[in-house]
Amino acid sequence: MEKVIHDFYSDLFDIHVHLPPCHLPQDGYVVPSVLPSEIRHAISSVEKHRIRAEHLKDLPPTLANTLARLFTRYLSECKVPSQWKTSKTVLLYKKGDVHDIGNYRPICQMSVVYKLFIRVILNRFIRTMDEGQPCEQAGFRRRFSTVDHIHTIAKLTEVSREYKQPLCLTFIDLKKAFDSVETEAVFEALLTQGVPTQYIRVLRELYSGFTSKITPFYNDVVIDVKRGPRLRKRHARLEWEDMGVKADGRQLHHLRFTDDIVLITPSSGQAE
């Protein structure tokens, strides 16, 4: 079993598309110091299953000040504790054949302080990320949900039937999308969307040399995770501007919710 796990996840987390390193130019941005208020806000904004309440509940001011100073140093020096580059991974069964390793979801258990540091960074440019997303993407965005896309699809179906217009909806669910995304593509996407390069350098440092330990029975299985811990999926640019159907005066060719995509075309041939 240890060999099966090692081979499967080593291949999954390996680099299959060799992209050139994303060039991070000097943009002149000076990273501001982390404030204790950012620490407290990060604690309140992280989901309960990511940071347990008893770990950081009623954080004393002295500890908040200490974490703020440490996080400021990590951001300015682009250096993080080596302990943050190792994790324990737990395999959770999803569905299907219990003997198929692909039917288990790897859950990476990271340091609580690491999660807090990541949240502080994300809180600083989450608005930039949201503003850079197209209206077709409803995943990981405030005030967006699957309900928006369900309503759009229902309306398209209703109108196509009323006017007897052909409509083809192709639903795509990418396999292991977040586990297989190339990190350099993530950095390039962040740079394109206007995220200051110093934050991207820190994220690159977090990804560098990352390993995870899986303990199925008695022996540890150490995996070299070349992709690092997850952030977000790269937004691929496809040549489909002239495809799709007209909706409110614009061309609508797809809808996205994280890694779930529906192609909207007037025929199956165009979808192919």
PDB file of C-alpha atoms in Angstrom:
ATOM      1  CA  MET A   1       0.000   0.000   0.000  1.00  0.00           C
ATOM      2  CA  GLU A   2       2.832   2.405   0.824  1.00  0.00           C
ATOM      3  CA  LYS A   3       4.278   1.933  -2.681  1.00  0.00           C
ATOM      4  CA  VAL A   4       0.873   2.484  -4.310  1.00  0.00           C
ATOM      5  CA  ILE A   5       0.393   5.733  -2.393  1.00  0.00           C
ATOM      6  CA  HIS A   6       3.927   6.922  -3.090  1.00  0.00           C
ATOM      7  CA  ASP A   7       3.750   6.223  -6.827  1.00  0.00           C
ATOM      8  CA  PHE A   8       0.255   7.696  -7.257  1.00  0.00           C
ATOM      9  CA  TYR A   9       0.849  10.966  -5.424  1.00  0.00           C
ATOM     10  CA  SER A  10       4.415  11.393  -6.654  1.00  0.00           C
ATOM     11  CA  ASP A  11       3.036  11.285 -10.188  1.00  0.00           C
ATOM     12  CA  LEU A  12       0.054  13.500  -9.319  1.00  0.00           C
ATOM     13  CA  PHE A  13       2.155  16.214  -7.689  1.00  0.00           C
ATOM     14  CA  ASP A  14       4.990  15.977 -10.204  1.00  0.00           C
ATOM     15  CA  ILE A  15       5.516  18.555 -12.935  1.00  0.00           C
ATOM     16  CA  HIS A  16       4.192  17.291 -16.269  1.00  0.00           C
ATOM     17  CA  VAL A  17       4.188  20.566 -18.201  1.00  0.00           C
ATOM     18  CA  HIS A  18       7.554  22.286 -17.913  1.00  0.00           C
ATOM     19  CA  LEU A  19       6.830  26.000 -17.958  1.00  0.00           C
ATOM     20  CA  PRO A  20       9.610  28.596 -17.849  1.00  0.00           C
ATOM     21  CA  PRO A  21       9.892  30.317 -14.461  1.00  0.00           C
ATOM     22  CA  CYS A  22       7.582  33.292 -14.248  1.00  0.00           C
ATOM     23  CA  HIS A  23       9.671  36.473 -14.444  1.00  0.00           C
ATOM     24  CA  LEU A  24       8.880  38.722 -11.497  1.00  0.00           C
ATOM     25  CA  PRO A  25      10.030  42.271 -12.273  1.00  0.00           C
ATOM     26  CA  GLN A  26      10.787  44.865  -9.632  1.00  0.00           C
ATOM     27  CA  ASP A  27       7.563  46.856  -9.427  1.00  0.00           C
ATOM     28  CA  GLY A  28       8.699  49.270  -6.725  1.00  0.00           C
ATOM     29  CA  TYR A  29       5.982  48.088  -4.362  1.00  0.00           C
ATOM     30  CA  VAL A  30       6.953  48.294  -0.694  1.00  0.00           C
ATOM     31  CA  VAL A  31       5.132  45.716   1.396  1.00  0.00           C
ATOM     32  CA  PRO A  32       3.566  47.476   4.385  1.00  0.00           C
ATOM     33  CA  SER A  33       4.127  46.117   7.856  1.00  0.00           C
ATOM     34  CA  VAL A  34       1.602  43.614   9.146  1.00  0.00           C
ATOM     35  CA  LEU A  35      -0.631  45.152  11.788  1.00  0.00           C
ATOM     36  CA  PRO A  36      -2.023  43.343  14.842  1.00  0.00           C
ATOM     37  CA  SER A  37      -5.482  44.254  13.557  1.00  0.00           C
ATOM     38  CA  GLU A  38      -4.726  42.243  10.385  1.00  0.00           C
ATOM     39  CA  ILE A  39      -3.908  39.234  12.550  1.00  0.00           C
ATOM     40  CA  ARG A  40      -7.213  39.481  14.391  1.00  0.00           C
ATOM     41  CA  HIS A  41      -9.132  40.053  11.154  1.00  0.00           C
ATOM     42  CA  ALA A  42      -7.438  37.033   9.557  1.00  0.00           C
ATOM     43  CA  ILE A  43      -8.482  34.835  12.479  1.00  0.00           C
ATOM     44  CA  SER A  44     -12.096  35.935  12.123  1.00  0.00           C
ATOM     45  CA  SER A  45     -12.120  35.490   8.327  1.00  0.00           C
ATOM     46  CA  VAL A  46     -10.651  31.983   8.160  1.00  0.00           C
ATOM     47  CA  GLU A  47     -13.173  29.153   7.961  1.00  0.00           C
ATOM     48  CA  LYS A  48     -13.681  27.305  11.254  1.00  0.00           C
ATOM     49  CA  HIS A  49     -12.460  24.012   9.780  1.00  0.00           C
ATOM     50  CA  ARG A  50      -9.163  25.653   8.786  1.00  0.00           C
ATOM     51  CA  ILE A  51      -8.277  27.281  12.103  1.00  0.00           C
ATOM     52  CA  ARG A  52      -9.970  25.793  15.126  1.00  0.00           C
ATOM     53  CA  ALA A  53     -11.370  28.359  17.510  1.00  0.00           C
ATOM     54  CA  GLU A  54      -9.572  26.997  20.575  1.00  0.00           C
ATOM     55  CA  HIS A  55      -6.184  27.466  18.897  1.00  0.00           C
ATOM     56  CA  LEU A  56      -6.339  31.243  18.586  1.00  0.00           C
ATOM     57  CA  LYS A  57      -9.482  32.239  20.444  1.00  0.00           C
ATOM     58  CA  ASP A  58      -9.097  35.359  22.594  1.00  0.00           C
ATOM     59  CA  LEU A  59      -5.629  36.008  21.190  1.00  0.00           C
ATOM     60  CA  PRO A  60      -3.778  38.238  23.702  1.00  0.00           C
ATOM     61  CA  PRO A  61      -2.455  41.569  22.342  1.00  0.00           C
ATOM     62  CA  THR A  62       1.164  40.616  23.045  1.00  0.00           C
ATOM     63  CA  LEU A  63       0.892  37.493  20.868  1.00  0.00           C
ATOM     64  CA  ALA A  64      -0.855  39.426  18.097  1.00  0.00           C
ATOM     65  CA  ASN A  65       1.983  41.969  18.152  1.00  0.00           C
ATOM     66  CA  THR A  66       4.593  39.198  18.028  1.00  0.00           C
ATOM     67  CA  LEU A  67       2.919  37.470  15.077  1.00  0.00           C
ATOM     68  CA  ALA A  68       2.626  40.820  13.281  1.00  0.00           C
ATOM     69  CA  ARG A  69       6.381  41.426  13.658  1.00  0.00           C
ATOM     70  CA  LEU A  70       7.237  37.900  12.483  1.00  0.00           C
ATOM     71  CA  PHE A  71       4.925  38.076   9.472  1.00  0.00           C
ATOM     72  CA  THR A  72       6.373  41.465   8.529  1.00  0.00           C
ATOM     73  CA  ARG A  73       9.874  39.978   8.553  1.00  0.00           C
ATOM     74  CA  TYR A  74       8.811  36.963   6.486  1.00  0.00           C
ATOM     75  CA  LEU A  75       7.247  39.256   3.885  1.00  0.00           C
ATOM     76  CA  SER A  76      10.190  41.646   3.673  1.00  0.00           C
ATOM     77  CA  GLU A  77      12.872  38.919   3.567  1.00  0.00           C
ATOM     78  CA  CYS A  78      10.877  36.371   1.511  1.00  0.00           C
ATOM     79  CA  LYS A  79      11.937  33.702   3.987  1.00  0.00           C
ATOM     80  CA  VAL A  80       9.605  31.433   5.943  1.00  0.00           C
ATOM     81  CA  PRO A  81      10.201  28.799   8.654  1.00  0.00           C
ATOM     82  CA  SER A  82      11.359  25.463   7.265  1.00  0.00           C
ATOM     83  CA  GLN A  83       8.679  23.722   9.349  1.00  0.00           C
ATOM     84  CA  TRP A  84       6.055  25.294   7.079  1.00  0.00           C
ATOM     85  CA  LYS A  85       7.394  23.311   4.143  1.00  0.00           C
ATOM     86  CA  THR A  86       6.383  19.963   5.597  1.00  0.00           C
ATOM     87  CA  SER A  87       2.886  18.730   6.265  1.00  0.00           C
ATOM     88  CA  LYS A  88       0.862  15.671   7.132  1.00  0.00           C
ATOM     89  CA  THR A  89      -1.642  14.502   4.523  1.00  0.00           C
ATOM     90  CA  VAL A  90      -4.766  12.542   5.440  1.00  0.00           C
ATOM     91  CA  LEU A  91      -6.621  10.529   2.788  1.00  0.00           C
ATOM     92  CA  LEU A  92     -10.412  10.827   2.983  1.00  0.00           C
ATOM     93  CA  TYR A  93     -12.562   8.372   1.049  1.00  0.00           C
ATOM     94  CA  LYS A  94     -15.007  10.082  -1.342  1.00  0.00           C
ATOM     95  CA  LYS A  95     -16.996   7.505  -3.325  1.00  0.00           C
ATOM     96  CA  GLY A  96     -16.581   4.580  -5.691  1.00  0.00           C
ATOM     97  CA  ASP A  97     -14.213   1.643  -5.360  1.00  0.00           C
ATOM     98  CA  VAL A  98     -12.542   1.714  -1.939  1.00  0.00           C
ATOM     99  CA  HIS A  99      -9.534  -0.084  -3.426  1.00  0.00           C
ATOM    100  CA  ASP A 100      -8.913   2.708  -5.978  1.00  0.00           C
ATOM    101  CA  ILE A 101      -6.467   5.246  -4.544  1.00  0.00           C
ATOM    102  CA  GLY A 102      -7.900   7.855  -6.913  1.00  0.00           C
ATOM    103  CA  ASN A 103     -11.165   7.806  -4.960  1.00  0.00           C
ATOM    104  CA  TYR A 104      -9.521   9.329  -1.893  1.00  0.00           C
ATOM    105  CA  ARG A 105      -9.173  13.069  -1.354  1.00  0.00           C
ATOM    106  CA  PRO A 106      -5.811  14.192   0.096  1.00  0.00           C
ATOM    107  CA  ILE A 107      -6.296  16.701   2.916  1.00  0.00           C
ATOM    108  CA  CYS A 108      -3.117  18.585   3.767  1.00  0.00           C
ATOM    109  CA  GLN A 109      -2.834  19.452   7.464  1.00  0.00           C
ATOM    110  CA  MET A 110      -0.729  22.569   7.866  1.00  0.00           C
ATOM    111  CA  SER A 111       0.506  24.630  10.794  1.00  0.00           C
ATOM    112  CA  VAL A 112      -2.132  26.943  12.281  1.00  0.00           C
ATOM    113  CA  VAL A 113       0.306  29.868  12.111  1.00  0.00           C
ATOM    114  CA  TYR A 114       1.027  29.022   8.455  1.00  0.00           C
ATOM    115  CA  LYS A 115      -2.708  29.214   7.679  1.00  0.00           C
ATOM    116  CA  LEU A 116      -2.897  32.545   9.468  1.00  0.00           C
ATOM    117  CA  PHE A 117       0.045  33.903   7.454  1.00  0.00           C
ATOM    118  CA  ILE A 118      -1.555  32.817   4.172  1.00  0.00           C
ATOM    119  CA  ARG A 119      -4.842  34.433   5.174  1.00  0.00           C
ATOM    120  CA  VAL A 120      -3.098  37.729   5.957  1.00  0.00           C
ATOM    121  CA  ILE A 121      -1.530  37.697   2.477  1.00  0.00           C
ATOM    122  CA  LEU A 122      -4.759  36.760   0.712  1.00  0.00           C
ATOM    123  CA  ASN A 123      -6.733  39.425   2.571  1.00  0.00           C
ATOM    124  CA  ARG A 124      -4.383  42.034   1.140  1.00  0.00           C
ATOM    125  CA  PHE A 125      -5.016  41.265  -2.515  1.00  0.00           C
ATOM    126  CA  ILE A 126      -8.324  39.383  -2.501  1.00  0.00           C
ATOM    127  CA  ARG A 127     -10.115  42.470  -3.850  1.00  0.00           C
ATOM    128  CA  THR A 128      -7.606  42.713  -6.700  1.00  0.00           C
ATOM    129  CA  MET A 129      -8.229  39.049  -7.498  1.00  0.00           C
ATOM    130  CA  ASP A 130     -12.009  39.458  -7.426  1.00  0.00           C
ATOM    131  CA  GLU A 131     -11.935  42.522  -9.657  1.00  0.00           C
ATOM    132  CA  GLY A 132      -9.776  40.647 -12.162  1.00  0.00           C
ATOM    133  CA  GLN A 133     -12.230  37.772 -12.538  1.00  0.00           C
ATOM    134  CA  PRO A 134     -14.681  37.708 -15.452  1.00  0.00           C
ATOM    135  CA  CYS A 135     -18.408  37.493 -14.767  1.00  0.00           C
ATOM    136  CA  GLU A 136     -18.312  33.899 -16.076  1.00  0.00           C
ATOM    137  CA  GLN A 137     -16.381  32.810 -12.962  1.00  0.00           C
ATOM    138  CA  ALA A 138     -18.544  32.448  -9.835  1.00  0.00           C
ATOM    139  CA  GLY A 139     -16.202  30.355  -7.695  1.00  0.00           C
ATOM    140  CA  PHE A 140     -14.216  31.757  -4.740  1.00  0.00           C
ATOM    141  CA  ARG A 141     -15.921  35.150  -5.078  1.00  0.00           C
ATOM    142  CA  ARG A 142     -17.981  37.202  -2.676  1.00  0.00           C
ATOM    143  CA  ARG A 143     -21.665  37.537  -3.535  1.00  0.00           C
ATOM    144  CA  PHE A 144     -21.374  34.827  -6.210  1.00  0.00           C
ATOM    145  CA  SER A 145     -22.656  31.262  -6.053  1.00  0.00           C
ATOM    146  CA  THR A 146     -23.780  28.373  -8.214  1.00  0.00           C
ATOM    147  CA  VAL A 147     -27.300  29.814  -8.023  1.00  0.00           C
ATOM    148  CA  ASP A 148     -26.231  32.627 -10.367  1.00  0.00           C
ATOM    149  CA  HIS A 149     -25.092  30.201 -13.050  1.00  0.00           C
ATOM    150  CA  ILE A 150     -28.068  27.882 -12.553  1.00  0.00           C
ATOM    151  CA  HIS A 151     -30.378  30.846 -13.150  1.00  0.00           C
ATOM    152  CA  THR A 152     -28.429  31.821 -16.290  1.00  0.00           C
ATOM    153  CA  ILE A 153     -28.584  28.296 -17.715  1.00  0.00           C
ATOM    154  CA  ALA A 154     -32.296  28.000 -16.924  1.00  0.00           C
ATOM    155  CA  LYS A 155     -32.965  31.316 -18.670  1.00  0.00           C
ATOM    156  CA  LEU A 156     -30.917  30.310 -21.727  1.00  0.00           C
ATOM    157  CA  THR A 157     -32.804  27.020 -21.965  1.00  0.00           C
ATOM    158  CA  GLU A 158     -36.153  28.791 -21.653  1.00  0.00           C
ATOM    159  CA  VAL A 159     -35.336  31.357 -24.358  1.00  0.00           C
ATOM    160  CA  SER A 160     -33.905  28.760 -26.754  1.00  0.00           C
ATOM    161  CA  ARG A 161     -37.100  26.718 -26.500  1.00  0.00           C
ATOM    162  CA  GLU A 162     -39.324  29.750 -26.911  1.00  0.00           C
ATOM    163  CA  TYR A 163     -37.567  30.927 -30.082  1.00  0.00           C
ATOM    164  CA  LYS A 164     -36.694  27.410 -31.263  1.00  0.00           C
ATOM    165  CA  GLN A 165     -32.973  28.177 -31.327  1.00  0.00           C
ATOM    166  CA  PRO A 166     -30.402  25.363 -30.994  1.00  0.00           C
ATOM    167  CA  LEU A 167     -28.508  25.249 -27.721  1.00  0.00           C
ATOM    168  CA  CYS A 168     -25.805  22.819 -26.620  1.00  0.00           C
ATOM    169  CA  LEU A 169     -24.539  22.736 -23.021  1.00  0.00           C
ATOM    170  CA  THR A 170     -21.354  20.732 -22.422  1.00  0.00           C
ATOM    171  CA  PHE A 171     -20.518  20.141 -18.755  1.00  0.00           C
ATOM    172  CA  ILE A 172     -16.846  19.562 -17.945  1.00  0.00           C
ATOM    173  CA  ASP A 173     -15.483  18.434 -14.582  1.00  0.00           C
ATOM    174  CA  LEU A 174     -11.684  18.551 -14.584  1.00  0.00           C
ATOM    175  CA  LYS A 175     -10.087  15.597 -12.830  1.00  0.00           C
ATOM    176  CA  LYS A 176      -7.756  16.487  -9.929  1.00  0.00           C
ATOM    177  CA  ALA A 177      -7.760  20.083 -11.161  1.00  0.00           C
ATOM    178  CA  PHE A 178      -6.362  21.727  -8.037  1.00  0.00           C
ATOM    179  CA  ASP A 179      -3.801  18.990  -7.448  1.00  0.00           C
ATOM    180  CA  SER A 180      -2.425  19.150 -10.985  1.00  0.00           C
ATOM    181  CA  VAL A 181      -2.203  22.889 -11.652  1.00  0.00           C
ATOM    182  CA  GLU A 182       1.319  24.125 -12.430  1.00  0.00           C
ATOM    183  CA  THR A 183       2.612  26.565  -9.828  1.00  0.00           C
ATOM    184  CA  GLU A 184       4.421  28.773 -12.349  1.00  0.00           C
ATOM    185  CA  ALA A 185       1.092  29.179 -14.151  1.00  0.00           C
ATOM    186  CA  VAL A 186      -0.455  30.312 -10.858  1.00  0.00           C
ATOM    187  CA  PHE A 187       2.317  32.882 -10.364  1.00  0.00           C
ATOM    188  CA  GLU A 188       1.869  34.135 -13.925  1.00  0.00           C
ATOM    189  CA  ALA A 189      -1.892  34.495 -13.390  1.00  0.00           C
ATOM    190  CA  LEU A 190      -1.348  36.413 -10.140  1.00  0.00           C
ATOM    191  CA  LEU A 191       1.142  38.723 -11.869  1.00  0.00           C
ATOM    192  CA  THR A 192      -1.249  39.301 -14.777  1.00  0.00           C
ATOM    193  CA  GLN A 193      -4.020  40.267 -12.380  1.00  0.00           C
ATOM    194  CA  GLY A 194      -1.891  42.931 -10.716  1.00  0.00           C
ATOM    195  CA  VAL A 195      -0.770  41.220  -7.519  1.00  0.00           C
ATOM    196  CA  PRO A 196       2.456  42.881  -6.239  1.00  0.00           C
ATOM    197  CA  THR A 197       5.506  40.756  -7.026  1.00  0.00           C
ATOM    198  CA  GLN A 198       6.746  40.654  -3.419  1.00  0.00           C
ATOM    199  CA  TYR A 199       3.714  38.597  -2.404  1.00  0.00           C
ATOM    200  CA  ILE A 200       4.279  36.250  -5.338  1.00  0.00           C
ATOM    201  CA  ARG A 201       7.921  35.809  -4.301  1.00  0.00           C
ATOM    202  CA  VAL A 202       6.811  34.834  -0.805  1.00  0.00           C
ATOM    203  CA  LEU A 203       4.348  32.305  -2.241  1.00  0.00           C
ATOM    204  CA  ARG A 204       7.097  30.894  -4.463  1.00  0.00           C
ATOM    205  CA  GLU A 205       9.298  30.496  -1.392  1.00  0.00           C
ATOM    206  CA  LEU A 206       6.478  28.626   0.382  1.00  0.00           C
ATOM    207  CA  TYR A 207       6.170  26.263  -2.589  1.00  0.00           C
ATOM    208  CA  SER A 208       9.909  25.600  -2.867  1.00  0.00           C
ATOM    209  CA  GLY A 209      10.987  22.256  -1.397  1.00  0.00           C
ATOM    210  CA  PHE A 210       7.550  21.429  -0.008  1.00  0.00           C
ATOM    211  CA  THR A 211       7.024  17.828   1.161  1.00  0.00           C
ATOM    212  CA  SER A 212       4.097  15.992   2.691  1.00  0.00           C
ATOM    213  CA  LYS A 213       3.928  12.866   4.841  1.00  0.00           C
ATOM    214  CA  ILE A 214       1.188  10.251   4.488  1.00  0.00           C
ATOM    215  CA  THR A 215       0.844   7.527   7.134  1.00  0.00           C
ATOM    216  CA  PRO A 216      -1.596   4.870   5.871  1.00  0.00           C
ATOM    217  CA  PHE A 217      -0.650   2.201   8.402  1.00  0.00           C
ATOM    218  CA  TYR A 218       2.654   2.086  10.252  1.00  0.00           C
ATOM    219  CA  ASN A 219       5.242   3.448   7.827  1.00  0.00           C
ATOM    220  CA  ASP A 220       5.392   7.064   6.687  1.00  0.00           C
ATOM    221  CA  VAL A 221       5.227   7.808   2.965  1.00  0.00           C
ATOM    222  CA  VAL A 222       7.033  11.073   2.193  1.00  0.00           C
ATOM    223  CA  ILE A 223       5.964  12.792  -1.029  1.00  0.00           C
ATOM    224  CA  ASP A 224       7.957  15.532  -2.753  1.00  0.00           C
ATOM    225  CA  VAL A 225       5.177  17.959  -3.632  1.00  0.00           C
ATOM    226  CA  LYS A 226       6.594  19.931  -6.543  1.00  0.00           C
ATOM    227  CA  ARG A 227       3.360  21.882  -6.890  1.00  0.00           C
ATOM    228  CA  GLY A 228       3.183  22.992  -3.272  1.00  0.00           C
ATOM    229  CA  PRO A 229       0.018  23.660  -1.247  1.00  0.00           C
ATOM    230  CA  ARG A 230      -3.049  24.769  -3.173  1.00  0.00           C
ATOM    231  CA  LEU A 231      -4.047  28.306  -3.997  1.00  0.00           C
ATOM    232  CA  ARG A 232      -6.161  28.819  -7.072  1.00  0.00           C
ATOM    233  CA  LYS A 233      -6.557  27.355 -10.484  1.00  0.00           C
ATOM    234  CA  ARG A 234      -5.020  29.173 -13.437  1.00  0.00           C
ATOM    235  CA  HIS A 235      -7.536  30.891 -15.687  1.00  0.00           C
ATOM    236  CA  ALA A 236      -6.780  29.523 -19.136  1.00  0.00           C
ATOM    237  CA  ARG A 237      -7.266  31.790 -22.133  1.00  0.00           C
ATOM    238  CA  LEU A 238      -8.829  30.048 -25.091  1.00  0.00           C
ATOM    239  CA  GLU A 239      -9.559  31.266 -28.617  1.00  0.00           C
ATOM    240  CA  TRP A 240     -13.332  31.223 -28.276  1.00  0.00           C
ATOM    241  CA  GLU A 241     -14.312  34.884 -28.467  1.00  0.00           C
ATOM    242  CA  ASP A 242     -16.421  34.287 -31.603  1.00  0.00           C
ATOM    243  CA  MET A 243     -18.102  31.156 -30.251  1.00  0.00           C
ATOM    244  CA  GLY A 244     -21.132  30.705 -28.030  1.00  0.00           C
ATOM    245  CA  VAL A 245     -24.520  32.424 -28.138  1.00  0.00           C
ATOM    246  CA  LYS A 246     -25.712  36.011 -27.880  1.00  0.00           C
ATOM    247  CA  ALA A 247     -27.015  37.060 -24.460  1.00  0.00           C
ATOM    248  CA  ASP A 248     -27.874  40.670 -23.599  1.00  0.00           C
ATOM    249  CA  GLY A 249     -25.791  41.960 -26.489  1.00  0.00           C
ATOM    250  CA  ARG A 250     -22.635  40.018 -25.634  1.00  0.00           C
ATOM    251  CA  GLN A 251     -21.191  36.675 -26.604  1.00  0.00           C
ATOM    252  CA  LEU A 252     -21.620  34.052 -23.879  1.00  0.00           C
ATOM    253  CA  HIS A 253     -19.576  30.920 -24.504  1.00  0.00           C
ATOM    254  CA  HIS A 254     -19.002  29.428 -21.063  1.00  0.00           C
ATOM    255  CA  LEU A 255     -19.673  29.619 -17.333  1.00  0.00           C
ATOM    256  CA  ARG A 256     -17.261  28.583 -14.579  1.00  0.00           C
ATOM    257  CA  PHE A 257     -17.474  27.641 -10.943  1.00  0.00           C
ATOM    258  CA  THR A 258     -13.875  26.986  -9.844  1.00  0.00           C
ATOM    259  CA  ASP A 259     -12.910  23.904 -11.909  1.00  0.00           C
ATOM    260  CA  ASP A 260     -16.416  23.040 -13.147  1.00  0.00           C
ATOM    261  CA  ILE A 261     -17.099  24.451 -16.610  1.00  0.00           C
ATOM    262  CA  VAL A 262     -20.125  24.482 -18.893  1.00  0.00           C
ATOM    263  CA  LEU A 263     -19.564  25.330 -22.560  1.00  0.00           C
ATOM    264  CA  ILE A 264     -22.438  27.195 -24.206  1.00  0.00           C
ATOM    265  CA  THR A 265     -22.643  26.705 -27.972  1.00  0.00           C
ATOM    266  CA  PRO A 266     -25.329  26.547 -30.675  1.00  0.00           C
ATOM    267  CA  SER A 267     -24.184  23.068 -31.716  1.00  0.00           C
ATOM    268  CA  SER A 268     -22.212  20.067 -30.489  1.00  0.00           C
ATOM    269  CA  GLY A 269     -19.786  20.559 -33.372  1.00  0.00           C
ATOM    270  CA  GLN A 270     -18.734  23.975 -32.096  1.00  0.00           C
ATOM    271  CA  ALA A 271     -18.329  22.545 -28.588  1.00  0.00           C
ATOM    272  CA  GLU A 272     -15.939  19.906 -29.926  1.00  0.00           C
TER     273      GLU A 272
END
